[in-house]
Each structure stands twice: as structure tokens, then as C-alpha cells.
PDB file of C-alpha atoms and ligand atoms in Angstrom:
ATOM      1  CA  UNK A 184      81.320 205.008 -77.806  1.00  0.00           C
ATOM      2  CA  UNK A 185      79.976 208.388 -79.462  1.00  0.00           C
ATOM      3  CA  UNK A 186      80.634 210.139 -82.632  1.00  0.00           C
ATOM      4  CA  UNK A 187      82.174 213.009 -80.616  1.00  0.00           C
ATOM      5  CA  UNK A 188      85.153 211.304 -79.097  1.00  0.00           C
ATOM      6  CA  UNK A 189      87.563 209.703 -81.438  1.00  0.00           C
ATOM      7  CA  UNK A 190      88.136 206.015 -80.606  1.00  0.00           C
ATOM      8  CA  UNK A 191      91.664 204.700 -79.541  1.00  0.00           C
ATOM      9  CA  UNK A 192      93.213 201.652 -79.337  1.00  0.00           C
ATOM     10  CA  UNK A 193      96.247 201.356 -78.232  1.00  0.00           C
ATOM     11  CA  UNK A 194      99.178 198.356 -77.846  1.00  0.00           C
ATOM     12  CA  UNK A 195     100.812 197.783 -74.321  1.00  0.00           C
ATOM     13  CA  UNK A 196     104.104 196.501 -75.779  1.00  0.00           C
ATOM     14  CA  UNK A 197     105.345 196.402 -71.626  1.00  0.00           C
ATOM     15  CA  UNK A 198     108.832 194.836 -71.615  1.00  0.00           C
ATOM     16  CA  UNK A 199     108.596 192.526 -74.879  1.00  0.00           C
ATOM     17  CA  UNK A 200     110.246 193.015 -77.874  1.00  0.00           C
ATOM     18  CA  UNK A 201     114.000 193.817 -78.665  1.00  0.00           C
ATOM     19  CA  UNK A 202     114.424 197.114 -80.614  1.00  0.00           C
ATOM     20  CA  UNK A 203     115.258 195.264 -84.313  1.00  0.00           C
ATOM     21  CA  UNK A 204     112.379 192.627 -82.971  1.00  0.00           C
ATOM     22  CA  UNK A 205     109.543 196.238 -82.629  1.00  0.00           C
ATOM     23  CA  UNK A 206     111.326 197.637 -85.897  1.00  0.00           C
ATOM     24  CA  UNK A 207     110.459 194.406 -87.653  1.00  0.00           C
ATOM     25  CA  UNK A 208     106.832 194.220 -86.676  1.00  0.00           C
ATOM     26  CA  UNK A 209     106.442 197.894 -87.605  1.00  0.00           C
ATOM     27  CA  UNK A 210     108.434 197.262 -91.056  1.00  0.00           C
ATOM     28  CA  UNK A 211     106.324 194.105 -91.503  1.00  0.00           C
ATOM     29  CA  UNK A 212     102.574 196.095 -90.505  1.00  0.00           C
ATOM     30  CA  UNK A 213     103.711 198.925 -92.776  1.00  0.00           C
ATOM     31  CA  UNK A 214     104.147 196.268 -95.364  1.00  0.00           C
ATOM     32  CA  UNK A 215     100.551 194.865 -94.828  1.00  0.00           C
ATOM     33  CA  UNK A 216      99.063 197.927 -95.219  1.00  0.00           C
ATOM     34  CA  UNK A 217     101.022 198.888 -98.678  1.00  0.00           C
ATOM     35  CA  UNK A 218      99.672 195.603 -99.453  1.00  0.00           C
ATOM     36  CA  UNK A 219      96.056 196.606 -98.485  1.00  0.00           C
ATOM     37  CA  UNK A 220      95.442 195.755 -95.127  1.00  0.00           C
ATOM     38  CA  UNK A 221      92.634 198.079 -93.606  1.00  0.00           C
ATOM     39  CA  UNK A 222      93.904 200.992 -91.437  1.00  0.00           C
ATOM     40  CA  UNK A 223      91.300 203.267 -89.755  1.00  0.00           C
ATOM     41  CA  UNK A 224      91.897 206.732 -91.436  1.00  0.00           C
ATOM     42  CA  UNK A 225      93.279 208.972 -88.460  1.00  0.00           C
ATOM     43  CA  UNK A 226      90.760 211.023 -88.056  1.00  0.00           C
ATOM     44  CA  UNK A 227      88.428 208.167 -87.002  1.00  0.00           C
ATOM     45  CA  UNK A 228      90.568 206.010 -84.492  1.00  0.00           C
ATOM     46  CA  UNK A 229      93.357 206.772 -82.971  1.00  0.00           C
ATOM     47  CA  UNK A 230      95.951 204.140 -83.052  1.00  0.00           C
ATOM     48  CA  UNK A 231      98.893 204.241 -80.611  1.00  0.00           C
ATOM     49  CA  UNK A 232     101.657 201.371 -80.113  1.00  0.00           C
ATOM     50  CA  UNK A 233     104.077 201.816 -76.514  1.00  0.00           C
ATOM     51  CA  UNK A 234     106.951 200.061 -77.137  1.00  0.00           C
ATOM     52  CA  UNK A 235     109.565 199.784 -75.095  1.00  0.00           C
ATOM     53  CA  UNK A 236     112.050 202.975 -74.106  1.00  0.00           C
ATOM     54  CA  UNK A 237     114.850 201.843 -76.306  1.00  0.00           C
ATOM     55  CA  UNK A 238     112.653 200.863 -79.172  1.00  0.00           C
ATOM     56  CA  UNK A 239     110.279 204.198 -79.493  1.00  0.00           C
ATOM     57  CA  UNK A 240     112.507 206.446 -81.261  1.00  0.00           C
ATOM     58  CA  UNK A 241     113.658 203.395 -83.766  1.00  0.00           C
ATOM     59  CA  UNK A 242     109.613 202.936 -84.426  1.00  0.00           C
ATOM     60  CA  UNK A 243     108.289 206.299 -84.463  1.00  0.00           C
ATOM     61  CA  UNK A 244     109.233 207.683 -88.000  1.00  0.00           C
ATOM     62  CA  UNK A 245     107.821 204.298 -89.722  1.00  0.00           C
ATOM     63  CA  UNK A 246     104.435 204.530 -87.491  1.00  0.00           C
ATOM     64  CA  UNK A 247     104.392 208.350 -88.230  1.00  0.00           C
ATOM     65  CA  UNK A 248     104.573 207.416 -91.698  1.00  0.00           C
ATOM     66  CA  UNK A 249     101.168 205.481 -91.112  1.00  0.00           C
ATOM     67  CA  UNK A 250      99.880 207.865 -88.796  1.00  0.00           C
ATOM     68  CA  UNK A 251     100.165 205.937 -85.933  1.00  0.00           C
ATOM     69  CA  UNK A 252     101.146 207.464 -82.923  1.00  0.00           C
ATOM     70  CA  UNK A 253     103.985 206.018 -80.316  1.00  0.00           C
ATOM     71  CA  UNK A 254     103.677 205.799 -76.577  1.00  0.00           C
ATOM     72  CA  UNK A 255     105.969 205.441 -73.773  1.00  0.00           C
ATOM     73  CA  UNK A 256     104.899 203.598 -70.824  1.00  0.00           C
ATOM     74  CA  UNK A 257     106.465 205.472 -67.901  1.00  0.00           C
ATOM     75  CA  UNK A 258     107.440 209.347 -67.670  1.00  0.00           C
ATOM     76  CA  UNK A 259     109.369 210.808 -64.787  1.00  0.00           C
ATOM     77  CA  UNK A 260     108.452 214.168 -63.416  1.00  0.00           C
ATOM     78  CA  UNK A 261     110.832 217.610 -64.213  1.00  0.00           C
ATOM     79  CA  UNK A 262     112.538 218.459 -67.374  1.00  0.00           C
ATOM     80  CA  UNK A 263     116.581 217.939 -66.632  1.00  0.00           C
ATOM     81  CA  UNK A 264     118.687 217.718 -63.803  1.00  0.00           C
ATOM     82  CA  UNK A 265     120.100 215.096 -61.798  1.00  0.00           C
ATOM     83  CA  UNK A 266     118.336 212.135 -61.873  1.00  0.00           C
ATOM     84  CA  UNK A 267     119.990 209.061 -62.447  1.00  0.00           C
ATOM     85  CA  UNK A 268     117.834 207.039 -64.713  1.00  0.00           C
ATOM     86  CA  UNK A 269     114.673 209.257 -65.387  1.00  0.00           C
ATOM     87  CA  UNK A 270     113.433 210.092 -68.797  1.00  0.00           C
ATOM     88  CA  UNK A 271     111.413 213.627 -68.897  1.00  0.00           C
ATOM     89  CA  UNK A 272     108.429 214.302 -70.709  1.00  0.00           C
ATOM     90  CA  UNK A 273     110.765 216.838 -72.578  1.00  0.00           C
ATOM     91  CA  UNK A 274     113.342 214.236 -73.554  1.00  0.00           C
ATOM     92  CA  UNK A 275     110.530 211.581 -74.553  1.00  0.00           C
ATOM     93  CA  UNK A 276     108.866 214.455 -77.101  1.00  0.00           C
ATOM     94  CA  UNK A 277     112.470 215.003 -78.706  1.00  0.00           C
ATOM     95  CA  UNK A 278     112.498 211.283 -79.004  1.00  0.00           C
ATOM     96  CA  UNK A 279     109.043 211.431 -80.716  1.00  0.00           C
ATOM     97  CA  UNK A 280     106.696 210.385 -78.220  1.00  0.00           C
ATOM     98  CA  UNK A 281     103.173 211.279 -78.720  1.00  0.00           C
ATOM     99  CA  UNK A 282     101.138 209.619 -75.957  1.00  0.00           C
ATOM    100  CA  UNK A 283     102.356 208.338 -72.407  1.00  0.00           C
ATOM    101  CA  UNK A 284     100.983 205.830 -70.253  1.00  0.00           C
ATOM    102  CA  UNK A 285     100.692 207.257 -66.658  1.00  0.00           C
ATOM    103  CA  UNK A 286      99.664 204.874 -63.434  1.00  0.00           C
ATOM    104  CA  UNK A 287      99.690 201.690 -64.891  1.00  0.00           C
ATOM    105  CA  UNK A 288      98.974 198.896 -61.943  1.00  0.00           C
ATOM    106  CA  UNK A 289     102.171 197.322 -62.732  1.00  0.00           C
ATOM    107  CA  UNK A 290     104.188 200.367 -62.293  1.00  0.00           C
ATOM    108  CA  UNK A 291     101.764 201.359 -59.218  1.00  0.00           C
ATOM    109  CA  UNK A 292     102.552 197.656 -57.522  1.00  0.00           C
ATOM    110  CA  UNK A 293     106.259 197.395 -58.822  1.00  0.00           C
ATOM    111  CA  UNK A 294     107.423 201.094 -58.356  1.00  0.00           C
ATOM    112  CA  UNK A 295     105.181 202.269 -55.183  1.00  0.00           C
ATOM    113  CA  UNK A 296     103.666 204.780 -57.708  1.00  0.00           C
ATOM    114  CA  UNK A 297     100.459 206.634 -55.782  1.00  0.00           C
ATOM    115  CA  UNK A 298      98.056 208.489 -56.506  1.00  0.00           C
ATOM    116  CA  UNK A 299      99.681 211.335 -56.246  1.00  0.00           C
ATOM    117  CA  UNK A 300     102.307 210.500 -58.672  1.00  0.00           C
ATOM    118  CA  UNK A 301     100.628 209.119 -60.822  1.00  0.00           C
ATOM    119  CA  UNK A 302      98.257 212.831 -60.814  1.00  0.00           C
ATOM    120  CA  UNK A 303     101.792 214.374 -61.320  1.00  0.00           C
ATOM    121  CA  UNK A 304     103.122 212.177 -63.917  1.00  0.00           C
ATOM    122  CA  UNK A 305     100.003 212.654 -66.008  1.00  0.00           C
ATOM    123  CA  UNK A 306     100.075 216.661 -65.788  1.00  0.00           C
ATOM    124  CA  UNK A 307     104.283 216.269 -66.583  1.00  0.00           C
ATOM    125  CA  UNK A 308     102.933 214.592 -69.918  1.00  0.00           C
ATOM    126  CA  UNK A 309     100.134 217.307 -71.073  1.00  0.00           C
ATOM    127  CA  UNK A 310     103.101 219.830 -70.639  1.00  0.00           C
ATOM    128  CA  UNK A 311     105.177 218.441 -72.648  1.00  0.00           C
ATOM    129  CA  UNK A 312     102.882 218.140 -75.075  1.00  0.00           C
ATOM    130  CA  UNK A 313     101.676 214.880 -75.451  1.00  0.00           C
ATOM    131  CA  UNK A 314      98.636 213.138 -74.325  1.00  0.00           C
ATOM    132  CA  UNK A 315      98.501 210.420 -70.840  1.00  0.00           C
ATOM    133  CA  UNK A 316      97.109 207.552 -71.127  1.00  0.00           C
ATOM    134  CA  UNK A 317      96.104 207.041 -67.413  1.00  0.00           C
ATOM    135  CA  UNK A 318      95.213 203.747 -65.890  1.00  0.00           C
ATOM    136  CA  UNK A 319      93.242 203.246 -62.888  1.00  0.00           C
ATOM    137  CA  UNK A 320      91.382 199.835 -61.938  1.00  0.00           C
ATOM    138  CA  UNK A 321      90.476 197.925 -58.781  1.00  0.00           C
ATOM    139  CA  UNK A 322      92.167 194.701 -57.235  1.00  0.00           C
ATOM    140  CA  UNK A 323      90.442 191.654 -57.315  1.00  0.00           C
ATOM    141  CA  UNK A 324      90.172 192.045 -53.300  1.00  0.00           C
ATOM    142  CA  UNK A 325      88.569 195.304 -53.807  1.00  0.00           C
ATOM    143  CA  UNK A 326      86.349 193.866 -56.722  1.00  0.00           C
ATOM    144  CA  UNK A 327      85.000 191.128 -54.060  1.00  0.00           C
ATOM    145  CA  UNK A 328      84.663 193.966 -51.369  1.00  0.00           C
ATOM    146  CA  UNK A 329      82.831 196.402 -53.335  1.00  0.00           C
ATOM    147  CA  UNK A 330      85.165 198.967 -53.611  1.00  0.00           C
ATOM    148  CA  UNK A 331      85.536 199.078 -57.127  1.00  0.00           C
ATOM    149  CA  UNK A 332      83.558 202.659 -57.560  1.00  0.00           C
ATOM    150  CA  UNK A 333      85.791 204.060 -54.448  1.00  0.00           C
ATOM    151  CA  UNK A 334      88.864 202.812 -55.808  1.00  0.00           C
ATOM    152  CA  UNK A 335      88.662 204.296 -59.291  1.00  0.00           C
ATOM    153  CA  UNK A 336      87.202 207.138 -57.930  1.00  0.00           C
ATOM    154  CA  UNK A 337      90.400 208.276 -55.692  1.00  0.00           C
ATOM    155  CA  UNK A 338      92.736 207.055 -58.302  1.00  0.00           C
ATOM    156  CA  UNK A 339      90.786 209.206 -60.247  1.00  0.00           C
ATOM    157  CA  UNK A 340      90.231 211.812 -58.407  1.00  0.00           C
ATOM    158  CA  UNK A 341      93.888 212.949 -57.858  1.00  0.00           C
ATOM    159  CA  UNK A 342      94.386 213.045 -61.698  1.00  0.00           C
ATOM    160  CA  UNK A 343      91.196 215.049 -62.292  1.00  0.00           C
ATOM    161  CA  UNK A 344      92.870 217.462 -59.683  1.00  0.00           C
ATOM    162  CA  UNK A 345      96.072 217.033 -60.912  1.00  0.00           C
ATOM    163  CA  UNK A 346      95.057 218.545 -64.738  1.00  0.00           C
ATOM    164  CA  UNK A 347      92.301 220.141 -64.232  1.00  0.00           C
ATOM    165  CA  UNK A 348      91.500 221.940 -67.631  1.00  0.00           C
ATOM    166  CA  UNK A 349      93.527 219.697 -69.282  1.00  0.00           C
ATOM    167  CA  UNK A 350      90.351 217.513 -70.352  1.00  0.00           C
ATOM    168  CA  UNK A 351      90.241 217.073 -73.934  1.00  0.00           C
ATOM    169  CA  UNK A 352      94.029 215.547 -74.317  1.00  0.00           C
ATOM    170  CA  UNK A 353      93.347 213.134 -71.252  1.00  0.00           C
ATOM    171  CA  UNK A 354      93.057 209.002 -71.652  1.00  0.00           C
ATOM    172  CA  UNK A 355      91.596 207.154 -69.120  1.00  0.00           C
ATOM    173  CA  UNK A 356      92.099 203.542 -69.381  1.00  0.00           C
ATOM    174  CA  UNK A 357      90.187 201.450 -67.006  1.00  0.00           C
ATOM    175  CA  UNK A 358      92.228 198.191 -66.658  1.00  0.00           C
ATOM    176  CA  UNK A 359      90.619 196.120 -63.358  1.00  0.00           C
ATOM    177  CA  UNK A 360      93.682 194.423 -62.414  1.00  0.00           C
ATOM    178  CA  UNK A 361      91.966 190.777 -61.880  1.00  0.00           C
ATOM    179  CA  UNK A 362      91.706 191.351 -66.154  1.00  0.00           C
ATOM    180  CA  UNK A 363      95.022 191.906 -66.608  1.00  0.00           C
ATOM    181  CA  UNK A 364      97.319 189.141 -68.362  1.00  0.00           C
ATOM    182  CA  UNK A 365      94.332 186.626 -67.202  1.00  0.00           C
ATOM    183  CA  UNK A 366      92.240 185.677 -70.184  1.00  0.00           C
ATOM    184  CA  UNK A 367      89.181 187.020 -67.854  1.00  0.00           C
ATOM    185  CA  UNK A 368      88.262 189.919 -69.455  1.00  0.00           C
ATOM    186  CA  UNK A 369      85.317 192.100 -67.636  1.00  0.00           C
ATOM    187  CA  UNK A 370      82.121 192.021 -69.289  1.00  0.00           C
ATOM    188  CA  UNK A 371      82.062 194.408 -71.397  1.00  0.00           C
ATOM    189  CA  UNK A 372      78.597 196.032 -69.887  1.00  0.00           C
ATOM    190  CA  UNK A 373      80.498 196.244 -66.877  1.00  0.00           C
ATOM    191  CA  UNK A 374      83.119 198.161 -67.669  1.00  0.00           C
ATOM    192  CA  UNK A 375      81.162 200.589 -69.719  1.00  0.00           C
ATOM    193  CA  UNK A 376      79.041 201.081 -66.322  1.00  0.00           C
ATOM    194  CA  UNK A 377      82.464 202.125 -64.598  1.00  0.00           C
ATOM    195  CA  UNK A 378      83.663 204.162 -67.614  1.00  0.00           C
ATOM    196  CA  UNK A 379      80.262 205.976 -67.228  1.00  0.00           C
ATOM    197  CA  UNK A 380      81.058 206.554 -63.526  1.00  0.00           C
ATOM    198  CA  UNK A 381      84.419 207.866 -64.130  1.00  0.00           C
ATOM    199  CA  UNK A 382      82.963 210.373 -66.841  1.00  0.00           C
ATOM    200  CA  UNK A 383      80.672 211.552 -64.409  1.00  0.00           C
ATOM    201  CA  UNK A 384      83.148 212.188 -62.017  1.00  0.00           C
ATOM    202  CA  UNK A 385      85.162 214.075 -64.781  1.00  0.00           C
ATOM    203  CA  UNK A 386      81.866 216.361 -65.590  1.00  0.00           C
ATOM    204  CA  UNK A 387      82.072 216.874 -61.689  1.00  0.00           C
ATOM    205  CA  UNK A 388      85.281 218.180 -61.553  1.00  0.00           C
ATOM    206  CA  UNK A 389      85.504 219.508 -65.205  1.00  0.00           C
ATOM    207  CA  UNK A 390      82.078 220.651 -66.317  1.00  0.00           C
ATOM    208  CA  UNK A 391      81.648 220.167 -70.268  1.00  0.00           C
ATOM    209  CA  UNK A 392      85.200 219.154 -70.476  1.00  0.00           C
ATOM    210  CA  UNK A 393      85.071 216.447 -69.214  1.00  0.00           C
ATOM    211  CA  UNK A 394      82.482 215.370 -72.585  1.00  0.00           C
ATOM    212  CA  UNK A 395      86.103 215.000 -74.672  1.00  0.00           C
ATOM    213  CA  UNK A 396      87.323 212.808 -72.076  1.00  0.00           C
ATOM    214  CA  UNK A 397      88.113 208.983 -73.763  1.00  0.00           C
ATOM    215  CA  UNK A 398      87.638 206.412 -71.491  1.00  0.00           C
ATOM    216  CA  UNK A 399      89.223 203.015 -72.669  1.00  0.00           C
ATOM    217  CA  UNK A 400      89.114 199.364 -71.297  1.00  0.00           C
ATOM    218  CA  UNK A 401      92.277 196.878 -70.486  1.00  0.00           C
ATOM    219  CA  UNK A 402      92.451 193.537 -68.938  1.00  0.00           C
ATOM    220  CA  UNK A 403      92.642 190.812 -71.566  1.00  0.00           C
ATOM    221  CA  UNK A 404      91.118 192.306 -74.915  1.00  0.00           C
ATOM    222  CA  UNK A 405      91.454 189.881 -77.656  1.00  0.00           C
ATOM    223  CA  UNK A 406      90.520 189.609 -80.984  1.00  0.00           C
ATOM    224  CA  UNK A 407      87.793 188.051 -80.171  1.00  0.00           C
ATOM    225  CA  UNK A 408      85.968 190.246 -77.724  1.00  0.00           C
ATOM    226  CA  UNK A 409      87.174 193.276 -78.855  1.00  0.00           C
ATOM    227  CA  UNK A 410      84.243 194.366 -80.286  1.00  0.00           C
ATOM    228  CA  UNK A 411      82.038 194.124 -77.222  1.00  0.00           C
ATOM    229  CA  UNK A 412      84.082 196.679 -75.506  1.00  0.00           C
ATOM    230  CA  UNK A 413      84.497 198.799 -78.526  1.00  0.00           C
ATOM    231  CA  UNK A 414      80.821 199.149 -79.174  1.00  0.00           C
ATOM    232  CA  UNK A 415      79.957 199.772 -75.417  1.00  0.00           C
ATOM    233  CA  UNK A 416      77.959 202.917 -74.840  1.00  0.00           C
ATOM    234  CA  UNK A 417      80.677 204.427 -72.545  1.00  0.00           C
ATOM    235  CA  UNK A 418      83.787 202.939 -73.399  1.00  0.00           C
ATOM    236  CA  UNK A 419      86.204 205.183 -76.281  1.00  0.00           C
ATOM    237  CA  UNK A 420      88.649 202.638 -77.223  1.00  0.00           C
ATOM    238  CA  UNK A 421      91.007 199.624 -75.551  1.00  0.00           C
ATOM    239  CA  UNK A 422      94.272 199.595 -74.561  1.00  0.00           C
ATOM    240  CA  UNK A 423      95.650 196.028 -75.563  1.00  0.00           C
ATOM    241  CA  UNK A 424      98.840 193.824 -73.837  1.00  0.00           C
ATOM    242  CA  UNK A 425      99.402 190.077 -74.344  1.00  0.00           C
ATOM    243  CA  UNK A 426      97.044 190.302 -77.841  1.00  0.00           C
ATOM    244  CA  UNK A 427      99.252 193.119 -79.216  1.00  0.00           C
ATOM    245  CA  UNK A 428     102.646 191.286 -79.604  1.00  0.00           C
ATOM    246  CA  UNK A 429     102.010 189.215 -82.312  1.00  0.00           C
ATOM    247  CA  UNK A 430     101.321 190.242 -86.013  1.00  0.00           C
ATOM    248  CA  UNK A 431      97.722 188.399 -86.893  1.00  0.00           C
ATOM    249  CA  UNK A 432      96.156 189.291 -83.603  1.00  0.00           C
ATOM    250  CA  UNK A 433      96.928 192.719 -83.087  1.00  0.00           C
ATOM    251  CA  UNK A 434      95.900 193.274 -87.540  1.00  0.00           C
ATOM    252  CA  UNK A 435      92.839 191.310 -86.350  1.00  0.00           C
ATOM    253  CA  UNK A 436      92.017 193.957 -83.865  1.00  0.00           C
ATOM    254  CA  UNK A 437      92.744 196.849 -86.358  1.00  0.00           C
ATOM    255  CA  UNK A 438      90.834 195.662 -88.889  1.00  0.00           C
ATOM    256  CA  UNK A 439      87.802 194.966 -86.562  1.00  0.00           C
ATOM    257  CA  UNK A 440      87.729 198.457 -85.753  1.00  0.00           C
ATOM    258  CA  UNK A 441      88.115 199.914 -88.946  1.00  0.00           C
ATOM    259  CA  UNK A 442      84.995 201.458 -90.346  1.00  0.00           C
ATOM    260  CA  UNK A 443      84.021 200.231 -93.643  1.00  0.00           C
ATOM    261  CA  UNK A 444      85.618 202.675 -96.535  1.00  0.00           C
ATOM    262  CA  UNK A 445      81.760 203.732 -97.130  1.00  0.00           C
ATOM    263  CA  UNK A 446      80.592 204.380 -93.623  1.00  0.00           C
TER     264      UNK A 446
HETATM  265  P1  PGA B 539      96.518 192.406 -71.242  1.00  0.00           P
HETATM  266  O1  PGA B 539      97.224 193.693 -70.598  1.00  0.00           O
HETATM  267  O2  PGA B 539      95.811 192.853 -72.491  1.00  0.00           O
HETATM  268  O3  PGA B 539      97.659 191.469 -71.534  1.00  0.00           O
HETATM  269  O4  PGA B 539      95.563 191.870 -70.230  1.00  0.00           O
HETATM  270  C1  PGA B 539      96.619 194.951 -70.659  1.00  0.00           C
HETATM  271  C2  PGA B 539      97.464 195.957 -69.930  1.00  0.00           C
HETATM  272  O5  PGA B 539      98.084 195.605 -68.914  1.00  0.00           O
HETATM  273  O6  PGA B 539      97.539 197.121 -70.345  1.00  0.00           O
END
């Protein structure tokens, strides 16, 4: 982490939580914090919470109110038309969106997404306006073969391509799939050392724009390590699943990465 990139951390809600079920935890965080628990001032972290579709217009006024920004977890490409069941990047900033995860594994290995898409989906999202939170990450299989550079580098790759110029807004989250929902989170000197390969395939492709770009880590952040990836030289920030969902852990996590009032 530097000075010059504001930290993130960000909930993965994925498909939990009814809509009055997210309203309630938002109602009851907002509560906490009248009540005086910590909140990072915005301009220091960035906090983002990606609820579900149906839920993220119900949640975003309250988390505005905190200045929390809400994410959607999917966006599909054009503005209008006829496509049965897609939600535009358009039609996700009218419902308040601010950030959009792009690429997630689950949505690459459920939904075929590739590379390509996922390059497209992320550009769709910096026109609307709001900022992608793209994930790229190796298999376990690839981990063991040591493809993990090669991987992340074409996933990448075709999103580097995809917004080129578009560096400041752009998340990367690097979420190794073998992390994911296992309770084996990487160490967190290991995923700074990818992060730090990713960046310098960003100042490749970018030049100094690529200096803005956040790099996050996924795959079973807890309250409990939390801090070892949020102090890591290379690493901007974490985007959070399983600990996310329930109240105490995911306040835990916020309040870790608060900076003291005096710092
Ligand atoms: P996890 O999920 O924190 O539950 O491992 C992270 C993610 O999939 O984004």
C-alpha cells in the first residue's frame, strides 16, 4: 500500500442476503456508526458493499448517507435493447451503482465469461461512469503448474487492452481461486509479489497511469488476517466474501483499517 492510492475494501455480498435482510444490516451499520463505531473518512479508504441486484438500489441511499459506495457484481454489455435479462451499465448508474465487479471466477466458471468479456464488461462500466472492480486469479491446477504469472497476465492483459487510458478508475482484485470460500488465504507476501507483477504489466501497457491503478486481494480475508494483506507493499485494499455477511466481522474489518482520528 502507498499514500498515493486510496485503499479499498470492498464486501462480496454474491447471492446472500434478501433485500429487507441487506437493508437491515445497512440500517443496523448506520446505527453503529451514529453510535460511534469507527468509519475511515472517505477520502482515506474507500469502502464499497455489492449486494445483490435486487437489493442495491434499496441500500444505496443509506450507504450514500455514510459515504459508502454500492457495487453490483455483474454488468452486461450495451445500453438498451433487446436482451432478455441483462442489466446495462446505464440502468445500474440510474439505480445508483457506483462500482461493478467485472470477471469474477465464479461468473468466469458459471457463465463461460472470457477474457474477452470480461475486457468488455470492464470498459461498459468506466462508460457509464462507474469504476470495475476486475478479478483475475489462477486455478489451483495452474498454481501447482506454475502458471500463475501467465494466467493473470492474459486475464490481464485483455482488460489493460480493453481500457486503455482508463487507468486511474480501474480495480484489480487478485482473488487466486484455490483462496476463494476456503479458509486458505494466500500469504499475504505472495500476493503482494503478484499485485506487483500485475502493476508492472499495467506501467507496460499504460505508462504512469498505470501508478493510480489499486490492486486488491480476495480469497478468504478475515478479520483476522486482514491486516497482513492490507499493509502489503503492493496490495491497495481487499475485496471480502464469506467474512462480509455478518455484522461483527465485517465492523471488525472496518475498524482495523481505519486510521486512528490523529494519524
Ligand atoms: P471469500 O470470497 O472472501 O469468501 O473467500 C472472496 C470473493 O470471492 O470475492
Amino acid at each position: 500500500m502507498t499514500p498515493e492510492r486510496r485503499p479499498m475494501l470492498a464486501a462480496n455480498w454474491k447471492m446472500h442476503k434478501s433485500v429487507p435482510e441487506s437493508l437491515a444490516f445497512v440500517r443496523a451499520w448506520s446505527r453503529r456508526v451514529a453510535d460511534g463505531a469507527a468509519l475511515p473518512p472517505r477520502d482515506r479508504v474507500e469502502l464499497v458493499l455489492c449486494p445483490t441486484l435486487p437489493a442495491l438500489w434499496p441500500v444505496a441511499g443509506p450507504l450514500d448517507a455514510m459515504g459508502v459506495g454500492v457495487g453490483a457484481q455483474n454488468i452486461d454489455l450495451g445500453a438498451e435493447g433487446a436482451v432478455t435479462g441483462g442489466v446495462s451499465g446505464p440502468l445500474l448508474a440510474e439505480a445508483l451503482a457506483t462500482h461493478v465487479i467485472v470477471g469474477h471466477s465464479e461468473r468466469r466458471r458459471l457463465f463461460g465469461e472470457t477474457d474477452a468479456v470480461v475486457g468488455a464488461k470492464a470498459a461498459a462500466v468506466l462508460s457509464a461512469g462507474l469504476t470495475p472492480i476486475v478479478c483475475v486469479g489462477e486455478s489451483s491446477d495452474e498454481r501447482r503448474a506454475g502458471q500463475t504469472r501467465e494466467v493473470v497476465a492474459r486475464q490481464l492483459t485483455a482488460v489493460l487492452d480493453a481500457v486503455a487510458g482508463g487507468g486511474e478508475r480501474v480495480v484489480v482484485a487478485y482473488e487466486p481461486l484455490w483462496a476463494i470460500g476456503t479458509g486458505q488465504g494466500a500469504a499475504p507476501a505472495d500476493a503482494s509479489e503478484v499485485a506487483g507483477w500485475c502493476r508492472g504489466l499495467a506501467a507496460a501497457a499504460w505508462g504512469s497511469a498505470a501508478s493510480g491503478l489499486r490492486i486488491l486481494y480476495g480469497g478468504s480475508v478475515t478479520r483476522d488476517n486482514i491486516l497482513g494483506f492490507w499493509h502489503a507493499d503492493e496490495i491497495d485494499g481487499a475485496l471480502v466474501g464469506g467474512a462480509s455477511l455478518e455484522m461483527e466481522s465485517w465492523l471488525a474489518m472496518v475498524h482495523a483499517v481505519a486510521p486512528a482520528p490523529s494519524a
